[in-house]
Coordinates of C-alpha atoms in Angstrom, one line a residue:
X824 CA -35.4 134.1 56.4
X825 CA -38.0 136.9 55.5
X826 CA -39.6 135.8 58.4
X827 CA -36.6 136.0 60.9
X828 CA -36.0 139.2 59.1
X829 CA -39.6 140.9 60.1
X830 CA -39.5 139.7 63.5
X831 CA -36.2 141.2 64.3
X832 CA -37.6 144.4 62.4
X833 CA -40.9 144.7 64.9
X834 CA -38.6 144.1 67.8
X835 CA -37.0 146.9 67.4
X836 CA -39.9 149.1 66.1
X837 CA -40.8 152.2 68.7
X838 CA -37.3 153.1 69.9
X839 CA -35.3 156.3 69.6
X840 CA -31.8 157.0 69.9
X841 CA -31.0 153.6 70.7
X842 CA -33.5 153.1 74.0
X843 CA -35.8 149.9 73.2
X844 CA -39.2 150.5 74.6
X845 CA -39.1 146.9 76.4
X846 CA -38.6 146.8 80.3
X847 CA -38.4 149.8 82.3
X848 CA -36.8 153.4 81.1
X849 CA -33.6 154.5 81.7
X850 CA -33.5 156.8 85.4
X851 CA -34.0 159.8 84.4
X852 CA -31.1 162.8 84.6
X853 CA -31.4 164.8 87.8
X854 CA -33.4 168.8 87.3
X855 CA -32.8 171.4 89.3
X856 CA -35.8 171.8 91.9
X857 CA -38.3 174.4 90.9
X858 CA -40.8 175.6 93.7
X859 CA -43.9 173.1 94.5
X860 CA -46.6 173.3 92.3
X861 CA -50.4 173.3 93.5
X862 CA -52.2 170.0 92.3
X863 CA -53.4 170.7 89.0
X864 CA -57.2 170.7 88.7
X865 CA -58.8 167.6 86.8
X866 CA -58.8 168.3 83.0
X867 CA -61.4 168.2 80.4
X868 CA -60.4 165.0 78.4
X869 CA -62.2 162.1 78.3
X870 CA -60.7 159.2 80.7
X871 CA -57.5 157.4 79.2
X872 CA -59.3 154.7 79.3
X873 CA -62.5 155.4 77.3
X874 CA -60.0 157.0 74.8
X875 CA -56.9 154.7 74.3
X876 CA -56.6 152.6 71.3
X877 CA -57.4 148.9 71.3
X878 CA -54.5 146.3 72.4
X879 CA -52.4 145.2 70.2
X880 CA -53.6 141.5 69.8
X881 CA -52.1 141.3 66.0
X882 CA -48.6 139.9 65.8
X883 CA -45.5 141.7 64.0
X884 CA -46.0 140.0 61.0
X885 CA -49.7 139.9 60.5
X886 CA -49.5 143.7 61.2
X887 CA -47.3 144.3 58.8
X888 CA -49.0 142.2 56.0
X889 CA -52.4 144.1 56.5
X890 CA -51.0 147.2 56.7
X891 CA -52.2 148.2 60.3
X892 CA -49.1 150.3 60.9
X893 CA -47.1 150.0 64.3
X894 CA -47.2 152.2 68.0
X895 CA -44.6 153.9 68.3
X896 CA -42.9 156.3 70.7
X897 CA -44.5 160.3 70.0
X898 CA -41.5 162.0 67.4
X899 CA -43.6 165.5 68.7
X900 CA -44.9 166.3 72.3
X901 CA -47.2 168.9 72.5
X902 CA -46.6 170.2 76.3
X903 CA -47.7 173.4 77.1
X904 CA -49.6 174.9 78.4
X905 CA -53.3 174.4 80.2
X906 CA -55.7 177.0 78.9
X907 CA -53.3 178.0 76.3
X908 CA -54.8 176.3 73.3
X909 CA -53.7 172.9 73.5
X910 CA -56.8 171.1 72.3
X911 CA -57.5 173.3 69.9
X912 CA -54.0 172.7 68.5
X913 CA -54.0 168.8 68.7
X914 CA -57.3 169.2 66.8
X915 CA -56.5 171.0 63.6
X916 CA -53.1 169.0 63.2
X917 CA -55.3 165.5 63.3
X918 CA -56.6 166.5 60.2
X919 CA -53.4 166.0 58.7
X920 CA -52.8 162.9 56.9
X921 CA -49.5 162.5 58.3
X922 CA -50.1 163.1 62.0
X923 CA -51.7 160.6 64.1
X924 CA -52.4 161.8 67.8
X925 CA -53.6 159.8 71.3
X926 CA -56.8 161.7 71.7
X927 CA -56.6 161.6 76.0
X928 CA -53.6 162.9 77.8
X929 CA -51.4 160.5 78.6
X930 CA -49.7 162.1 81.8
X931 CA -46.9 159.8 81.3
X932 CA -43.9 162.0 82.1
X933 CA -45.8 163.7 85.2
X934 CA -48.0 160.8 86.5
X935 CA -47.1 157.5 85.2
X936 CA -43.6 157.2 84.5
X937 CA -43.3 154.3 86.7
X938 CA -46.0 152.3 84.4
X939 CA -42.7 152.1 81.6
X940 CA -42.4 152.8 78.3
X941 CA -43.5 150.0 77.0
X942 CA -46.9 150.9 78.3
X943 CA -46.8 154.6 77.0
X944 CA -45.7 153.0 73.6
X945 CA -48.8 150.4 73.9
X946 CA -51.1 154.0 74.3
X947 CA -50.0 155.6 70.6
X948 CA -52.4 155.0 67.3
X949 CA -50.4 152.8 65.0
X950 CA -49.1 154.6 62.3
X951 CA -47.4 154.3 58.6
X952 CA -43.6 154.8 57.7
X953 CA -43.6 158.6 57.1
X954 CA -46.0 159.3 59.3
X955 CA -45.5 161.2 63.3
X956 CA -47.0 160.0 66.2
X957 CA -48.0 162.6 69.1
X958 CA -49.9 163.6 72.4
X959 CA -50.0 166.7 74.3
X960 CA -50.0 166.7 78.2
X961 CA -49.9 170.4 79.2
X962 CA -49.0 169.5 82.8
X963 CA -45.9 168.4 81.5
X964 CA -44.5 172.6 80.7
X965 CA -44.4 172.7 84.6
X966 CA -43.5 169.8 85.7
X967 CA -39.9 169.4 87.0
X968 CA -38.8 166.0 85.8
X969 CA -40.6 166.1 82.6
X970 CA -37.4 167.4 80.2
X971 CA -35.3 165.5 81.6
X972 CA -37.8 162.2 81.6
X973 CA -38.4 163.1 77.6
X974 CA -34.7 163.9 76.9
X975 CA -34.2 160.1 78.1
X976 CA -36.9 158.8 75.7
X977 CA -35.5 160.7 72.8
X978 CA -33.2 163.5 72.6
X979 CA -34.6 164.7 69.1
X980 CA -38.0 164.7 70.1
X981 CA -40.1 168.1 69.1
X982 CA -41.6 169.9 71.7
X983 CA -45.0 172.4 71.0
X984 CA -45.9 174.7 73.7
X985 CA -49.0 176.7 73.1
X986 CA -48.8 180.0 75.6
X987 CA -51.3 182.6 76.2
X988 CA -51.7 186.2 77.4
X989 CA -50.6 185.0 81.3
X990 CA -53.5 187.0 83.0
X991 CA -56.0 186.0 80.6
X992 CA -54.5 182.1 80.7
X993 CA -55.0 182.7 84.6
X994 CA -58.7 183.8 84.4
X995 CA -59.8 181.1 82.0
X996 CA -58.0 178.6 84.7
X997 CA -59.6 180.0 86.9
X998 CA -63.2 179.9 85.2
X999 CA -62.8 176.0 84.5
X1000 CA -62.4 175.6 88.2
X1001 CA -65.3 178.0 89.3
X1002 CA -67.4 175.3 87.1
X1003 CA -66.7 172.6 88.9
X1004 CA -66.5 173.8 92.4
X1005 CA -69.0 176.9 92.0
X1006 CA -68.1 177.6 95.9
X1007 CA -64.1 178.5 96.1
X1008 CA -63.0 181.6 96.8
X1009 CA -62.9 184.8 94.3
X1010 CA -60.3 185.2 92.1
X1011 CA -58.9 188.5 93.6
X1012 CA -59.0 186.7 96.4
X1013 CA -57.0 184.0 95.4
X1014 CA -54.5 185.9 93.5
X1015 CA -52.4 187.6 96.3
X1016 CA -51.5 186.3 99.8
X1017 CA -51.9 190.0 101.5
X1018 CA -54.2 192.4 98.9
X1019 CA -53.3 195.5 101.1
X1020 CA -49.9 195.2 100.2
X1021 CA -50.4 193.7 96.6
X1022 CA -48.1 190.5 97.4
X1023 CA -49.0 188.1 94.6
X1024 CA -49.4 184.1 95.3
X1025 CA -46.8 182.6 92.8
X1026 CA -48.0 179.0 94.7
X1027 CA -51.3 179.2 93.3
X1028 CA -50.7 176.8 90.2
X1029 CA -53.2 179.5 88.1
X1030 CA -50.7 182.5 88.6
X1031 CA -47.5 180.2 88.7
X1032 CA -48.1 177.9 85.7
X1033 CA -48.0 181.7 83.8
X1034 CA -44.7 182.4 84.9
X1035 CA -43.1 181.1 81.0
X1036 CA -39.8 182.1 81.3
X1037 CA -38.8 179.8 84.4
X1038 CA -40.3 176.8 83.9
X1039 CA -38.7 177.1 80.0
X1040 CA -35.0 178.0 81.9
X1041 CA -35.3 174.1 82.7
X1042 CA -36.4 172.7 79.1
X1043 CA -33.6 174.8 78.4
X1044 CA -31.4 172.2 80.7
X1045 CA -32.0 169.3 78.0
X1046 CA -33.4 170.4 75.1
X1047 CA -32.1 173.4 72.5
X1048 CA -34.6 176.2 72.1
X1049 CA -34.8 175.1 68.4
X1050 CA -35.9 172.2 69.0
X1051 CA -38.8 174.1 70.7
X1052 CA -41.8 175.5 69.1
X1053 CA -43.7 178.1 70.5
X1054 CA -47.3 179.0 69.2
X1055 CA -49.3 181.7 69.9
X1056 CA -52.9 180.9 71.6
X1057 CA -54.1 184.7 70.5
X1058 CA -52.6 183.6 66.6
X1059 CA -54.5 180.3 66.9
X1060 CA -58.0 182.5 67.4
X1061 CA -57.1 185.5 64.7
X1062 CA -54.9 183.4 61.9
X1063 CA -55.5 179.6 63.0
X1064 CA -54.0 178.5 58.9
X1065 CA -50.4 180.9 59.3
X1066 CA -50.4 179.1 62.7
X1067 CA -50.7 175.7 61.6
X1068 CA -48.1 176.7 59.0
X1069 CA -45.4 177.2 61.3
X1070 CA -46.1 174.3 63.3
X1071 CA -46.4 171.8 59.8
X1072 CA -42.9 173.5 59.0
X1073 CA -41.7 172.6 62.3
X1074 CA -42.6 169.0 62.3
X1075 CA -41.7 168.8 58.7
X1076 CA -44.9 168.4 56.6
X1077 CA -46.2 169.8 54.2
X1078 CA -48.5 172.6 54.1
X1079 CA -51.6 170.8 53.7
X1080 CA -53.8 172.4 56.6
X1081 CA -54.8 175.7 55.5
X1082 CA -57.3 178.7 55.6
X1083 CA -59.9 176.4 53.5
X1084 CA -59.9 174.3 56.7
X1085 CA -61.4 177.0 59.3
X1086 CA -64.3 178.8 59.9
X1087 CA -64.7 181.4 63.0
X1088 CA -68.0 180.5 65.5
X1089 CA -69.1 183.9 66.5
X1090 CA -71.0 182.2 69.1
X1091 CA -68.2 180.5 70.5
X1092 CA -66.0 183.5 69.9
X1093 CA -62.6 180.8 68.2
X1094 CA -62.0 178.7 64.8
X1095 CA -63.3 175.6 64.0
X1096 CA -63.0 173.2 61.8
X1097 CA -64.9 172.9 58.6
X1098 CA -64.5 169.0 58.2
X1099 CA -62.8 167.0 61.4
X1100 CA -60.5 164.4 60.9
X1101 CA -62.6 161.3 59.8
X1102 CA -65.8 163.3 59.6
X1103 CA -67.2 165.6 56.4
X1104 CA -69.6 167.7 59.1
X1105 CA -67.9 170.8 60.5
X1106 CA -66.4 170.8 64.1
X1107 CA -66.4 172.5 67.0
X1108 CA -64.1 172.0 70.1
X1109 CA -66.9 171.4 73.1
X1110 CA -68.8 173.3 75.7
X1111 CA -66.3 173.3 78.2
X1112 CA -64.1 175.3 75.6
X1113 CA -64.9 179.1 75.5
X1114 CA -66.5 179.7 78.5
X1115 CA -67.6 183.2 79.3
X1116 CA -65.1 184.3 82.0
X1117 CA -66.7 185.8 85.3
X1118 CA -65.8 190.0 85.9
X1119 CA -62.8 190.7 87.7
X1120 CA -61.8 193.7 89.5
X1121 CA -59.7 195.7 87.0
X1122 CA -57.5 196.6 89.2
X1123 CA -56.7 193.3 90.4
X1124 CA -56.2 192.6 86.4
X1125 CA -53.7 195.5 86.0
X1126 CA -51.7 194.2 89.6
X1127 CA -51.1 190.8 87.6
X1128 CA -49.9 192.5 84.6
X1129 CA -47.5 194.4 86.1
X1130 CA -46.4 191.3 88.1
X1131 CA -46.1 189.4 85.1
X1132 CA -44.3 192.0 82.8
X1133 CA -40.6 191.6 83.2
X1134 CA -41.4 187.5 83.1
X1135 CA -42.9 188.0 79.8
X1136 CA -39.7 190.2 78.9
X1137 CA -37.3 187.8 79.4
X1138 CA -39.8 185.1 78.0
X1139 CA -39.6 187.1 74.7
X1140 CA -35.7 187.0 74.6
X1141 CA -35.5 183.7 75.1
X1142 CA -37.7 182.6 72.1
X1143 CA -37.0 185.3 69.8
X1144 CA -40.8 186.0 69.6
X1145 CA -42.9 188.8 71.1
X1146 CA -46.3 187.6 71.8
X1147 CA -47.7 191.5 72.7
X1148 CA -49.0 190.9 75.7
X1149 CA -48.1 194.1 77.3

């Protein structure tokens, strides 16, 4: 009977809100079309593949005995946005006891929703009753289907978006590209589809993805802005411990990350950590994080803020929050 017991238990382990993880997900709610995004450029993380956690060769029951834990769908999604902050984020948290996090981005909303849940499920770090599973995938802010492809998973899932100063978020996009393909075009360049007359290109994905306000008007479509988090990528430099606070409060654990954690790298110019999760050296995110950004024409710089001013208006009445980026 104990047996019988167990094995129905385990079968039902990773669902929310009633959807079992086995076969393929539920077809997603229709969202209202938003205008094409540019491909994203390649990110930083190391391959899913190098970075995904062992299969699952254990059964239900020997997992359970040897106290292992079991995958299970993320309770918390951090997704938003690139250049934000993101990794940073996903960093400090891991050093809570209570959080485990896939270290690669999944891209399972944007790029592999076919592949099921049962295979997004297979991709989380087993974890311990009372503790949350996560990932991030900052793609996922500006990707169309994504709300509505979560909403299906689990309507109570907590969302994190990270956002930054829009024409500094831009730059630094910019700046990771410039590394890899040192011969594209300038950013001023880039930025507007006729300079003479100042026309900004909203298709380039480093100007659009800073456009908060409407791509959050369709997270709005299936999610309640409480449910929402939104954390500040300046705040994470300048007070990375009253940060983390909010966003411990958020996902409901305690306080336990706090300013004895950080220390600031004035080479590197951002906090870092002065023990990593499973480590007792300090930690620094990587070079490709805090690269010096190349000079841009100020007046190019002041075009964009203007552009993106009454965005990051209504962006501030819809969270409650003013960021100060004006």
């Amino acid at each position: 009977m104990l047996f019988l017991w167990l094995y129905m238990f385990y079968s039902c382990a990773g669902s929310c809100a009633g959807l079992t993880t086995r076969g393929s997900p539920a077809p997603p709610r229709a969202a209202p079309p938003l205008p094409p995004l540019l491909p994203g450029e390649p990110g930083e993380e190391s391959s899913l593949e190098e970075q995904r956690a062992a299969p699952d060769t254990g059964s239900p029951i020997s997992s359970f005995f040897n106290g292992s834990g079991t995958k299970r769908l993320p309770q918390a999604i951090i997704i938003g946005v690139k250049k934000g902050g993101t990794r940073a984020l996903l960093e400090f948290l891991r050093v809570h006891p209570d959080v485990r996090a896939v270290g690669a981005e999944p891209h399972f909303f944007d790029r592999n929703y076919e592949r099921g849940l049962a295979w997004y499920r297979d991709l989380m770090p087993r974890t311990l009753e009372g503790q949350i599973t996560m990932e991030k995938t900052p793609s996922y802010f500006v990707t169309k289907e994504a709300p509505a492809r979560i909403s299906s998973m689990c309507k109570g899932t907590k969302l994190i978006v990270v956002v930054r100063d829009p024409v500094t978020r831009a730059i630094s996009d910019y700046t990771q590209t410039l590394s890899k393909k040192p011969d594209i075009p300038t950013f001023e360049s880039l930025t507007f589809k006729n300079r003479t007359t100042g026309l900004i290109d909203t298709s380039w994905s480093a100007i659009q993805i800073g456009i908060y306000a409407k791509h959050l008007e369709n997270w709005l479509l299936h999610f309640p802005i409480g449910q929402i988090l939104f954390v500040s990528g300046e705040r994470m430099i300048s007070d990375p411990a009253g940060e983390l606070g909010r966003v411990q409060d958020f996902l409901g654990l305690k306080r336990i990350i706090t300013d004895k954690h950080f220390y600031f790298n004035k080479t590197k110019g951002f906090p870092c950590l002065k023990k990593a999760e499973g480590s007792s050296k300090p930690h620094c995110l990587g070079k490709t994080k805090g690269r010096t950004h190349p000079d841009i024409d100020q007046e190019v710089v002041q075009r964009l803020r203007d552009f993106y001013r009454p965005f990051n208006m209504k962006f501030y009445q819809m969270t409650g929050q003013d960021f100060g980026w004006d």
